[in-house]
mmCIF file of C-alpha atoms in Angstrom:
data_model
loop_
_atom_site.group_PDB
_atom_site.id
_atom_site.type_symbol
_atom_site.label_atom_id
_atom_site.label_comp_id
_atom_site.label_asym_id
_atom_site.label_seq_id
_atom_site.Cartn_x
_atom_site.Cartn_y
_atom_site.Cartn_z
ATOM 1 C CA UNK R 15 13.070 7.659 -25.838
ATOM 2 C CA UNK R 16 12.782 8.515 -22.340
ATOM 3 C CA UNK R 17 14.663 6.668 -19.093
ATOM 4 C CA UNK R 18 12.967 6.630 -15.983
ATOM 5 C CA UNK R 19 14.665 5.646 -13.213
ATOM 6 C CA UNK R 20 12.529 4.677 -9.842
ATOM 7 C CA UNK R 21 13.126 3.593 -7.199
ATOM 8 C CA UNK R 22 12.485 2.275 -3.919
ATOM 9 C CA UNK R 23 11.416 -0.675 -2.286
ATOM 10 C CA UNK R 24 11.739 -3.343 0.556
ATOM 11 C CA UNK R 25 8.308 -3.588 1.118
ATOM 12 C CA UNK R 26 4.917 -4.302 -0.888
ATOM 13 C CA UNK R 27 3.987 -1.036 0.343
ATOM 14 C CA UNK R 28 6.320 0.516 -1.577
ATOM 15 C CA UNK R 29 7.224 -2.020 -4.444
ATOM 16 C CA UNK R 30 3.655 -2.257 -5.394
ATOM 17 C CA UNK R 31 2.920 1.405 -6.281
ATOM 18 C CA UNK R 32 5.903 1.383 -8.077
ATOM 19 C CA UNK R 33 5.340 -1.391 -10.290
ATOM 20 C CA UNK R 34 1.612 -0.367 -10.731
ATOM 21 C CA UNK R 35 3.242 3.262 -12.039
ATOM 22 C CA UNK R 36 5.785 1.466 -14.238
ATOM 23 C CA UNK R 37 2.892 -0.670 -15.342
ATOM 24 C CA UNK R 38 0.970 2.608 -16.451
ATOM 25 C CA UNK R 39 3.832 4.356 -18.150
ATOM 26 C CA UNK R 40 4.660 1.304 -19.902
ATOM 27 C CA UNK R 41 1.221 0.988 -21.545
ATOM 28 C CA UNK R 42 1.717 5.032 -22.337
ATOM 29 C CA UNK R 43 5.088 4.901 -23.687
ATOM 30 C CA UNK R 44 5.852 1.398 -24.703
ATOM 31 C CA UNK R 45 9.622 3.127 -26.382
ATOM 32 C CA UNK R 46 10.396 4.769 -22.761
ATOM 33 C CA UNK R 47 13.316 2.577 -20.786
ATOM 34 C CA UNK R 48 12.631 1.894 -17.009
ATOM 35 C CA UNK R 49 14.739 1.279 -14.979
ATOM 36 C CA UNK R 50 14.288 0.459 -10.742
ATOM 37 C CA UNK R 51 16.847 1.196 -8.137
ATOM 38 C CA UNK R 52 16.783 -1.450 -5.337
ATOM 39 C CA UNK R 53 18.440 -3.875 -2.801
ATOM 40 C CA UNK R 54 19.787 -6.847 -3.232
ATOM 41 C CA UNK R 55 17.156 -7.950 -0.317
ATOM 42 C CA UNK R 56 14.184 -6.406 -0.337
ATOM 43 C CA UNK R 57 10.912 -7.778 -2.052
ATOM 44 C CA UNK R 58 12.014 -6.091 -5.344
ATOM 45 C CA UNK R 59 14.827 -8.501 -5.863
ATOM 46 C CA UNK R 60 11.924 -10.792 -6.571
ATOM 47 C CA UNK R 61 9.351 -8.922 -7.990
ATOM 48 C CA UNK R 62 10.986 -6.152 -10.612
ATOM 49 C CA UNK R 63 12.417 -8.955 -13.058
ATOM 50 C CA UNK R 64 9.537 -10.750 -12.372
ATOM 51 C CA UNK R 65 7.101 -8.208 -14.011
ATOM 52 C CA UNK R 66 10.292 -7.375 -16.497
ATOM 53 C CA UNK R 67 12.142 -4.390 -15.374
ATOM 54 C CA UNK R 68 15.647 -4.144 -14.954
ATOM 55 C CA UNK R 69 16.907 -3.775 -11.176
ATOM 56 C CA UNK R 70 19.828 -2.167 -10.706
ATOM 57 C CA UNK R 71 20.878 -2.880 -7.202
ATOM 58 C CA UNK R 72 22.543 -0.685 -4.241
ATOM 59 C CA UNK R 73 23.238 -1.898 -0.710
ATOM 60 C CA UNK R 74 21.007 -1.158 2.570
ATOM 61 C CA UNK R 75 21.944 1.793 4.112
ATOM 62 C CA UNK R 76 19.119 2.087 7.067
ATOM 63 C CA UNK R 77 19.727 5.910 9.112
ATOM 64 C CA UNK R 78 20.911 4.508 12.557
ATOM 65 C CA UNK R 79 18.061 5.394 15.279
ATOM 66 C CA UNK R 80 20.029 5.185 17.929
ATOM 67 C CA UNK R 81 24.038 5.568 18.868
ATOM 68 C CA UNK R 82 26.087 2.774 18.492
ATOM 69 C CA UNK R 83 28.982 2.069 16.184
ATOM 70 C CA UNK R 84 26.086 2.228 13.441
ATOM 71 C CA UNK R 85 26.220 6.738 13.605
ATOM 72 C CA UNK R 86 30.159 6.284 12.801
ATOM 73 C CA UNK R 87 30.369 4.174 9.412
ATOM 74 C CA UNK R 88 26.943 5.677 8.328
ATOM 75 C CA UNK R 89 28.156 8.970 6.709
ATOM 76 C CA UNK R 90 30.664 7.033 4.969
ATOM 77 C CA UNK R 91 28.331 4.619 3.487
ATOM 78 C CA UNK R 92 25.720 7.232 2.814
ATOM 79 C CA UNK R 93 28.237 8.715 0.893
ATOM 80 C CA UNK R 94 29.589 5.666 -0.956
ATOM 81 C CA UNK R 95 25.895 5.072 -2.162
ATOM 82 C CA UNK R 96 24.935 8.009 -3.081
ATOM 83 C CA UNK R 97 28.176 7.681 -5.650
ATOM 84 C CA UNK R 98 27.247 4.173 -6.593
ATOM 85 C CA UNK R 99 23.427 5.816 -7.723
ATOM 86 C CA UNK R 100 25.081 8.628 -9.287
ATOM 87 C CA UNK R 101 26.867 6.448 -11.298
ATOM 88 C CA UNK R 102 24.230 4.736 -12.452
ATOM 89 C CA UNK R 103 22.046 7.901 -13.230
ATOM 90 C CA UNK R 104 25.171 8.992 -15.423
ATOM 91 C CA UNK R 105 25.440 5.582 -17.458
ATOM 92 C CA UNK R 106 21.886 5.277 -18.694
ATOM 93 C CA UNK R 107 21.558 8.659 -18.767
ATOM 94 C CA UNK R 108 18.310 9.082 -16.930
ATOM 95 C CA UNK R 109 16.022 11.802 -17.210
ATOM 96 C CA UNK R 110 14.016 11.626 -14.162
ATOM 97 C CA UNK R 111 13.905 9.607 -10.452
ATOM 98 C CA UNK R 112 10.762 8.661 -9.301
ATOM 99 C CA UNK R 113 11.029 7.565 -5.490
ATOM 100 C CA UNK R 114 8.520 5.457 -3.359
ATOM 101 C CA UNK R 115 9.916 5.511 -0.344
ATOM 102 C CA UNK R 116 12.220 3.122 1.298
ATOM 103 C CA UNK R 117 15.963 2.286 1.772
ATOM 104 C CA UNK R 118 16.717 2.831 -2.232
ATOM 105 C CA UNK R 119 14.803 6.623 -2.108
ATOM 106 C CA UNK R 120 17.234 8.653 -0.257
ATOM 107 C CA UNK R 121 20.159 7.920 -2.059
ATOM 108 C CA UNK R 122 18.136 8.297 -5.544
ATOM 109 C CA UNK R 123 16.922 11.714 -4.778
ATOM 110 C CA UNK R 124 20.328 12.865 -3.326
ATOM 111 C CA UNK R 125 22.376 11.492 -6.710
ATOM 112 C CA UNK R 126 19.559 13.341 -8.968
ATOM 113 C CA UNK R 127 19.804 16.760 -7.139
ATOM 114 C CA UNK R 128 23.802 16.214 -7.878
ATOM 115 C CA UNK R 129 23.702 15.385 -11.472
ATOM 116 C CA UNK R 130 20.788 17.849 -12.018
ATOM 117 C CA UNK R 131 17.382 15.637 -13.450
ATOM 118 C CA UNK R 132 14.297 16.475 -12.103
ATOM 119 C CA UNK R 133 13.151 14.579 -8.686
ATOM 120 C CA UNK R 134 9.331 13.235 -8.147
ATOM 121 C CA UNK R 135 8.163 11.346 -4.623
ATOM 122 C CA UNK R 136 5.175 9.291 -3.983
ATOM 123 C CA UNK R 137 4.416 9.255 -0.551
ATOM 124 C CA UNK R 138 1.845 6.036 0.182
ATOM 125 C CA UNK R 139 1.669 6.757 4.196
ATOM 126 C CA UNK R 140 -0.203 9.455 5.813
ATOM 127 C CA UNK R 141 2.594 9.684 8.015
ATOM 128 C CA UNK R 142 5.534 10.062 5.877
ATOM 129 C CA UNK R 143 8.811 8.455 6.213
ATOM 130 C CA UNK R 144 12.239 9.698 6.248
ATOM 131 C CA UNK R 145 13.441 9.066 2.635
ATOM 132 C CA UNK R 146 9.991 10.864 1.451
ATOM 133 C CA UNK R 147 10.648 14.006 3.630
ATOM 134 C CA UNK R 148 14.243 14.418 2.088
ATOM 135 C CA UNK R 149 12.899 13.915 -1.555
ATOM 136 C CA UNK R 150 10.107 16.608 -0.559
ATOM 137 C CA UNK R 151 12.311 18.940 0.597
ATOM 138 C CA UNK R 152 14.474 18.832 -3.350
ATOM 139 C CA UNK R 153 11.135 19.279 -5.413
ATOM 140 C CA UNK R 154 7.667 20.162 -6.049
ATOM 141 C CA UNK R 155 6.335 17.146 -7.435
ATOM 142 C CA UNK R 156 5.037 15.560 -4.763
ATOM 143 C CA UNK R 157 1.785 12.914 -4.560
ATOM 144 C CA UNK R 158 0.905 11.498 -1.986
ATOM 145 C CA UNK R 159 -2.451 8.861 -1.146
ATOM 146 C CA UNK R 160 -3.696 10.879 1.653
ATOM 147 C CA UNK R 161 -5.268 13.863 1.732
ATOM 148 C CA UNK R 162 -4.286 14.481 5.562
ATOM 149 C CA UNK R 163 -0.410 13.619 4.990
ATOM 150 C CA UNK R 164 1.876 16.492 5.710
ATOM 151 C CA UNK R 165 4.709 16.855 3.255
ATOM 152 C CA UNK R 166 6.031 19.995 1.777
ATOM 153 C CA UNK R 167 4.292 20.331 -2.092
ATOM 154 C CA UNK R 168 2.333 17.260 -1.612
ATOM 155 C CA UNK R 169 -0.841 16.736 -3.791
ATOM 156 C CA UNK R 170 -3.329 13.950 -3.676
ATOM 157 C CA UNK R 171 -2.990 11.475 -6.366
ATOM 158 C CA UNK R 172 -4.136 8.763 -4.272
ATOM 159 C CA UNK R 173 -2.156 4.820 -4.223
ATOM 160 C CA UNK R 174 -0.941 3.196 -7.600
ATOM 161 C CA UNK R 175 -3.652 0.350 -7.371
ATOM 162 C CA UNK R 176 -2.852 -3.115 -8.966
ATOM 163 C CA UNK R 177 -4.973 -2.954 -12.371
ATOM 164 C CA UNK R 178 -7.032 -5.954 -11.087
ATOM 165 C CA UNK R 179 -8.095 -3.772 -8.498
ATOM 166 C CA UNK R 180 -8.126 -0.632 -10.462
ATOM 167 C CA UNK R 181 -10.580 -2.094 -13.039
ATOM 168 C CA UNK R 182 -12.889 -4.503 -10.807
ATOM 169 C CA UNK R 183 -16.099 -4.891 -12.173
ATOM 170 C CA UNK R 184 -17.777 -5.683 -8.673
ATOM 171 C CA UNK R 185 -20.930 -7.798 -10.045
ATOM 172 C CA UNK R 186 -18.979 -9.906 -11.999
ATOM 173 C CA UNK R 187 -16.069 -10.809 -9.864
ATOM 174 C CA UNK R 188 -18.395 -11.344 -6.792
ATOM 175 C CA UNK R 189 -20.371 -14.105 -8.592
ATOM 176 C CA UNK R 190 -16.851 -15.657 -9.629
ATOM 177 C CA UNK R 191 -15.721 -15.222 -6.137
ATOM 178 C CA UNK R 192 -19.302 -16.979 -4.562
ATOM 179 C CA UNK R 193 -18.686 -20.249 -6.662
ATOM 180 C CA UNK R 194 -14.647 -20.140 -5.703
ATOM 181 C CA UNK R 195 -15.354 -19.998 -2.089
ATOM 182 C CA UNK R 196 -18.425 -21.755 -2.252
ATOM 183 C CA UNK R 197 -19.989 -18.272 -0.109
ATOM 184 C CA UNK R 198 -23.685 -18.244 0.254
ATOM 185 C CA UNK R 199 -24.977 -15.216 -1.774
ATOM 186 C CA UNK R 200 -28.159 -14.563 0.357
ATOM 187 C CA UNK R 201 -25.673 -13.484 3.360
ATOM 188 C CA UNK R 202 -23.323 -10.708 3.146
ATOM 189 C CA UNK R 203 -19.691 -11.213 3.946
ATOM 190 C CA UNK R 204 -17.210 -10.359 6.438
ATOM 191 C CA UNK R 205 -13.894 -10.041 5.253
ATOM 192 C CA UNK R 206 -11.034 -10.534 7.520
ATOM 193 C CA UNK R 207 -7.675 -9.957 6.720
ATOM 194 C CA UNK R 208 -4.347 -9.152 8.598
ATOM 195 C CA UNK R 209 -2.079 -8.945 5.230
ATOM 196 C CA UNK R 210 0.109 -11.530 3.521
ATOM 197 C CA UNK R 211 1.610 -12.371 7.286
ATOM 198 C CA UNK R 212 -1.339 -11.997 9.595
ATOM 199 C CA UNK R 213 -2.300 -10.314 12.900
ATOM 200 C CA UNK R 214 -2.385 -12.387 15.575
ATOM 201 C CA UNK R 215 -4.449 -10.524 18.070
ATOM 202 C CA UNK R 216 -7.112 -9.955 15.205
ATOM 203 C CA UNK R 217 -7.247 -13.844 13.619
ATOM 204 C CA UNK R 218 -7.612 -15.146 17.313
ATOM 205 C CA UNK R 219 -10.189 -12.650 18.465
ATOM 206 C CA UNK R 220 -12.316 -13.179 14.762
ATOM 207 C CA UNK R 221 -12.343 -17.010 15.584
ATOM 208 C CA UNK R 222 -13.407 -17.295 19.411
ATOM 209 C CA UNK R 223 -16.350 -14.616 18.617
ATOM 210 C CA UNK R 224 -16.934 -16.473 14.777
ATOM 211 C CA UNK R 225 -20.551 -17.921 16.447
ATOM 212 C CA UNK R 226 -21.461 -14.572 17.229
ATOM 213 C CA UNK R 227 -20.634 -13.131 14.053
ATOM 214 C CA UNK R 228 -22.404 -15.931 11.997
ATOM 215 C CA UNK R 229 -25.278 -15.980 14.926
ATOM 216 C CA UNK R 230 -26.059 -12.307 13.005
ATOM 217 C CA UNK R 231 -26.632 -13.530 9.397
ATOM 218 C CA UNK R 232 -23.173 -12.972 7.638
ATOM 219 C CA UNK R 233 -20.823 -15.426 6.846
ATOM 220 C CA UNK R 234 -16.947 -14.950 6.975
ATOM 221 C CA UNK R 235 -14.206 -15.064 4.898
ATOM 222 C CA UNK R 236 -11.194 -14.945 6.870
ATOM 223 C CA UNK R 237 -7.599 -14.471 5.633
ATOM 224 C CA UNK R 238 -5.351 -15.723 8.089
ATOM 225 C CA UNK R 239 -1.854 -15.101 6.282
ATOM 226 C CA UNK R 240 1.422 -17.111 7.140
ATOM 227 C CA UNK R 241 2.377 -16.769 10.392
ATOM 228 C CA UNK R 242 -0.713 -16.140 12.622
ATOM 229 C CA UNK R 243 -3.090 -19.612 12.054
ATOM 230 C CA UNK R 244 -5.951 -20.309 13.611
ATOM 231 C CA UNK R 245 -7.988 -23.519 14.067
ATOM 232 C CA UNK R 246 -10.718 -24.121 11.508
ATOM 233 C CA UNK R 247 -13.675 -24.601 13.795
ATOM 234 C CA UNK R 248 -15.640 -25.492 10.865
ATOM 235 C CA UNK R 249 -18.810 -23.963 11.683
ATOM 236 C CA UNK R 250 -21.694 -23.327 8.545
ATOM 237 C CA UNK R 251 -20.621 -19.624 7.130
ATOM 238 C CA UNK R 252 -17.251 -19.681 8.241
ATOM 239 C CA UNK R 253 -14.343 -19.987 5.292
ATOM 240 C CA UNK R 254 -10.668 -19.677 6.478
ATOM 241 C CA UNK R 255 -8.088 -19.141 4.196
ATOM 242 C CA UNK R 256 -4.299 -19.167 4.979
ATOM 243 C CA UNK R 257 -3.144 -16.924 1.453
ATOM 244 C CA UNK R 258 -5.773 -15.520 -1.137
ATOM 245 C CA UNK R 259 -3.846 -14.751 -4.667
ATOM 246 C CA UNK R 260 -6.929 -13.325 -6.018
ATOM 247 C CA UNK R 261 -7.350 -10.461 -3.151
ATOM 248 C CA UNK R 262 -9.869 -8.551 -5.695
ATOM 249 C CA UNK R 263 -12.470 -11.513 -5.718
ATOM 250 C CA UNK R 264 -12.661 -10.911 -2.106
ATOM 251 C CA UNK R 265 -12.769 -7.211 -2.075
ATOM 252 C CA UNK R 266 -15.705 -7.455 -4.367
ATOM 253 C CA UNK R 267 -17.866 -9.717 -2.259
ATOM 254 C CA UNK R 268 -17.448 -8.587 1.379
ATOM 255 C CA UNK R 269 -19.963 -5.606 2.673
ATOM 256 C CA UNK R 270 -17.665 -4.751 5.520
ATOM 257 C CA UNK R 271 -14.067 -5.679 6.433
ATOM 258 C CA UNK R 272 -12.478 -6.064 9.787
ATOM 259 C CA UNK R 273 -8.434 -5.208 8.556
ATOM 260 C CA UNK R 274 -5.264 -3.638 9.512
ATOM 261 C CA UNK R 275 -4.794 -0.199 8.194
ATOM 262 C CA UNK R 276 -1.705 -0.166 5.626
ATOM 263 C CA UNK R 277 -2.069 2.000 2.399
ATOM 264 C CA UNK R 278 -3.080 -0.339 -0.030
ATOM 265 C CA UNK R 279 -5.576 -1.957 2.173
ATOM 266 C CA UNK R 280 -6.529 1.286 3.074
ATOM 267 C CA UNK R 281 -6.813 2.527 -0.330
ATOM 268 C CA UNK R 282 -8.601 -0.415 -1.845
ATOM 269 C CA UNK R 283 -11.291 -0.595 0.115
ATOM 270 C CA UNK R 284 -11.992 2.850 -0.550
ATOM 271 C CA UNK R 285 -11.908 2.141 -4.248
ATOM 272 C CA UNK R 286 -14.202 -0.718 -4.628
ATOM 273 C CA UNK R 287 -16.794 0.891 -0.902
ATOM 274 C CA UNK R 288 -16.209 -1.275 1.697
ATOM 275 C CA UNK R 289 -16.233 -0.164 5.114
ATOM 276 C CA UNK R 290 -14.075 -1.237 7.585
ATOM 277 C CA UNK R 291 -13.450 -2.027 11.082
ATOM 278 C CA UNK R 292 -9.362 -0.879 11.135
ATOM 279 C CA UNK R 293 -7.085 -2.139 13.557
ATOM 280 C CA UNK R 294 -3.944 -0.341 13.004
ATOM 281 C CA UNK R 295 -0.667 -1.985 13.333
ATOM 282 C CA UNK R 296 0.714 -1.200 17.191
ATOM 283 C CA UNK R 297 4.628 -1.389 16.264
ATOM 284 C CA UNK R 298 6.510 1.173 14.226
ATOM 285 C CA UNK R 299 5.229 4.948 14.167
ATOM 286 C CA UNK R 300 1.994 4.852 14.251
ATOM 287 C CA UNK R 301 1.181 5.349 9.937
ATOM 288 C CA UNK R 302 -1.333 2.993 10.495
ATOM 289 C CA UNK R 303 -3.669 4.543 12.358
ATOM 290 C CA UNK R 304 -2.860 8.046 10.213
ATOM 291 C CA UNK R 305 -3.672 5.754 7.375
ATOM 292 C CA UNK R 306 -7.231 5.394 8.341
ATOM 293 C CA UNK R 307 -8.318 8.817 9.313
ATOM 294 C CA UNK R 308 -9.408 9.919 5.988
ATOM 295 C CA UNK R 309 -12.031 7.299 5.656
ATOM 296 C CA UNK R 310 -12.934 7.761 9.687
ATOM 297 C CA UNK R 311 -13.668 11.496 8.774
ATOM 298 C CA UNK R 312 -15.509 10.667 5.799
ATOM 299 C CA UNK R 313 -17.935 8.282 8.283
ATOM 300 C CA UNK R 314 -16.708 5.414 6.203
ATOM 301 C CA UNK R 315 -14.481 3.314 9.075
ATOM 302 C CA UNK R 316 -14.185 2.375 12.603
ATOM 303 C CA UNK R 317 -10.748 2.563 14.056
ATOM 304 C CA UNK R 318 -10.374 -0.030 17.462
ATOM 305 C CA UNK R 319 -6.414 -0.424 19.151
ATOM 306 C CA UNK R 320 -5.072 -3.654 18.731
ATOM 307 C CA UNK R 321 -4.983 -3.961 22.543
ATOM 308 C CA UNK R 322 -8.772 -2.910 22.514
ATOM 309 C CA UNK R 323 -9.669 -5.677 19.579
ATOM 310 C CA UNK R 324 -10.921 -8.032 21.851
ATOM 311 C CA UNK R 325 -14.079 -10.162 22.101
ATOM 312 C CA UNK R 326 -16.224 -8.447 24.379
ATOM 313 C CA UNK R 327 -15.676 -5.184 21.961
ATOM 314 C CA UNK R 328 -17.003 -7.677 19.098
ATOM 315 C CA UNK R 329 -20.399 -8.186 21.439
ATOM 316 C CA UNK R 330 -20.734 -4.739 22.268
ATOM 317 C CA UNK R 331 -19.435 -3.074 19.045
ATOM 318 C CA UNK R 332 -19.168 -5.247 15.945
ATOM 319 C CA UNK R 333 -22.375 -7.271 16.541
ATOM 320 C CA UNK R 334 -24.892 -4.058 16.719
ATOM 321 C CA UNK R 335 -22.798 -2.925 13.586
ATOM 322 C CA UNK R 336 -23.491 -5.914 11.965
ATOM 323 C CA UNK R 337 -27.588 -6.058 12.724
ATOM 324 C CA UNK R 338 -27.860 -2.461 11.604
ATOM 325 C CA UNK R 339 -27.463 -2.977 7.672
ATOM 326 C CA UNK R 340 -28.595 0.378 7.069
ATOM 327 C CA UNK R 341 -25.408 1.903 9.015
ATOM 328 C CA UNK R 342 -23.084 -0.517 7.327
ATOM 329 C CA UNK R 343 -24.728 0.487 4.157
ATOM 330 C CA UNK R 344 -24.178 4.535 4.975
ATOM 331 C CA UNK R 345 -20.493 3.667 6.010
ATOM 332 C CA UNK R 346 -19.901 1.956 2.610
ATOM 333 C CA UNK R 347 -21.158 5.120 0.790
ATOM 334 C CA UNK R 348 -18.691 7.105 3.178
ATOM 335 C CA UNK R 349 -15.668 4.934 2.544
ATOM 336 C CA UNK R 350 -16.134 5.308 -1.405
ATOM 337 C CA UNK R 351 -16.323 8.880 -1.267
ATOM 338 C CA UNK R 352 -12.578 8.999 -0.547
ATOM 339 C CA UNK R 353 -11.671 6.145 -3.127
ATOM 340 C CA UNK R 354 -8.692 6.948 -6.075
ATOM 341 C CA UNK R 355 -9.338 4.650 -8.872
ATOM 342 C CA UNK R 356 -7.081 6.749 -11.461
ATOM 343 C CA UNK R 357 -3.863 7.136 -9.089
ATOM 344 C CA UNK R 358 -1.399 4.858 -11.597
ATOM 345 C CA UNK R 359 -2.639 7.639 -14.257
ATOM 346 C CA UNK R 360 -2.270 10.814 -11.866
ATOM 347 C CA UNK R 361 1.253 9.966 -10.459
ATOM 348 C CA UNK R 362 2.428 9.215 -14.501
ATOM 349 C CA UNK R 363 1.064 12.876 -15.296
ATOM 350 C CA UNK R 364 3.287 13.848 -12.219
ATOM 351 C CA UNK R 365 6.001 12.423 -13.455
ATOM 352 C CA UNK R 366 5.465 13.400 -17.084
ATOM 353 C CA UNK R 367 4.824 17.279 -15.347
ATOM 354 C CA UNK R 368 8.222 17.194 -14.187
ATOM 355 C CA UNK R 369 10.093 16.585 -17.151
ATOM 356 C CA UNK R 370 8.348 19.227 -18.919
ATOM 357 C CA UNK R 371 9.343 21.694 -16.134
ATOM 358 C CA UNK R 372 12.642 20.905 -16.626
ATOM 359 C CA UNK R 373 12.507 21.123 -20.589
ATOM 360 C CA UNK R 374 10.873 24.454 -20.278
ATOM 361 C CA UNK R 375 13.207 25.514 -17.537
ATOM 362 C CA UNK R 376 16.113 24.231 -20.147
ATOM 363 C CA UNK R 377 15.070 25.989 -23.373
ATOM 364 C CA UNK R 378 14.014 29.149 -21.541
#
């Protein structure tokens, strides 16, 4: 029986890969043990026992950007967690760390190059971050989603998807998502999303320009998220949503979205064809907009600054886009050329690459 330890976390962007990789190997080797290195409070605290894996906590140790008292105690800390994961590592004596990225990754890869078991790094972001660079730079086995990221040894295995996702039978769930929403299914769809939180700049600009948009023969379905609302204006064709908890109904019936750019987003779209209008995230450093190159290469997306996202770009951009169904059909066809259905399955042969290295490398 094999233990796996991964980790990483903080964010869906990198709890959700994980879990859909744990999910895989699971299925594969239902006698393996898996184990998932975390914080205390990051989204994983919630949803690792949730889908049943044991989290075995460490606390937040985030590299100090700038200097303050922060540069002093970090090294100390660093080093105090690093002996904390080792620890760990040497209890359930774990044969491999699998890293996603965030504040649990560095320390993971740093107590596995100490106590000797083999190292693998899934990189979501085009642009990688800091913990993913480190883990690159202590192995070979390295996926990452895009094919444009730069990271030493990286290979494309494309994002973990959610199996919903992974598995969507698009003519089914888009007659399951008409009656849900009560959509019209002579009109295609715009979907709008901003993510589980919302983007202001893009909810506000979708629903002063929503005539327009329905004044072309679509109808919208527009998730708002929690913290960026808009006003219903309750116009024929127009359905707002605060939260959707079935996210694959509504991939399957829109024909184009209008979206930020994160990985999965990113990554799903491109799985199940749907062009998109991308308007990357403005704060942080700029993976967004990396994010979405692939798919603007490929002729499959537009990519519009959030400053730019306004609603005289909707007249003079989106609403030519969205009389000209033969374009929006040749940028769906782009965007699914650089779709990754199987990337649960290619980052578990990564993993399951590494330990055979390492036996080799043993016996030999």
């Amino acid at each position: 029986m094999t233990t796996y330890l991964f980790a990483g976390g903080g964010t869906a962007g990198h709890v959700n890969p994980l879990l859909a990789t744990a999910d895989r190997l699971r299925d594969l080797e239902p006698e393996a043990r898996i184990l998932v290195l975390g914080t205390a409070e990051g989204l994983e605290a919630r949803l690792v026992p949730e889908r049943g894996y044991e989290l075995l906590t460490i606390p937040r140790v985030p590299f100090p950007r700038r200097l303050n008292r922060a540069v002093l105690s970090f090294p100390g800390a660093l080093r105090a967690t690093i002996t904390g994961t080792e620890k760990y590592l040497r209890e359930h004596d774990v044969e491999v760390v699998v890293g996603f990225g965030g504040y649990a990754a560095a320390p993971a890869y740093l107590a596995a190059r100490r106590v000797g078991i083999p190292i693998v790094v899934h990189e979501a972001n085009a642009r990688p971050g800091m913990a993913n660079r480190l883990g690159a730079a202590l192995t070979r086995f390295v996926g990452v989603t895009f094919a444009g990221t730069r990271l030493r040894h990286g290979r494309v295995v494309g994002l973990p998807l959610r199996r919903e996702v992974e598995s969507l039978d698009r003519a089914a769930a888009r007659r399951e998502a008409l009656e849900m929403w009560g959509l019209d299914p002579a009109r295609p769809v715009l979907l709008v999303t901003g993510g589980s939180t919302g983007a202001r700049r893009l909810n506000e600009t979708v629903s002063v320009s929503a005539s327009e948009i329905l004044g072309c023969g679509w109808q919208i379905l527009h998730i708002t998220g929690s913290r960026s609302p808009v006003a219903d204006p309750h116009l024929d064709g127009y359905h707002l949503l605060e939260y959707c908890d079935r996210m694959e109904l509504a991939l399957a019936v829109a024909e184009l979205a209008v979206s930020r750019s994160g990985a999965a987003t990113v990554s799903e779209l491109a799985v199940v064809g749907v062009p998109a209008v991308f308007i990357p995230y403005p704060v942080g450093n700029g993976e967004q907009a990396w994010n979405a190159r692939d798919a603007v290469v490929a002729s499959g997306a537009l990519v519009i600054a959030d400053a730019n996202f306004t609603p005289a770009w909707i007249r003079r951009e989106l609403v030519p886009l969205l009389l000209d169904r033969a374009r929006v059909a040749r940028l769906a066809a782009g965007m699914a050329s650089t779709g990754v259905r199987d990337g649960a399955d290619r980052m578990v042969a990564l993993v399951r690459e590494a330990l055979s290295a390492t036996s080799t490398n043993v016996s030999s």
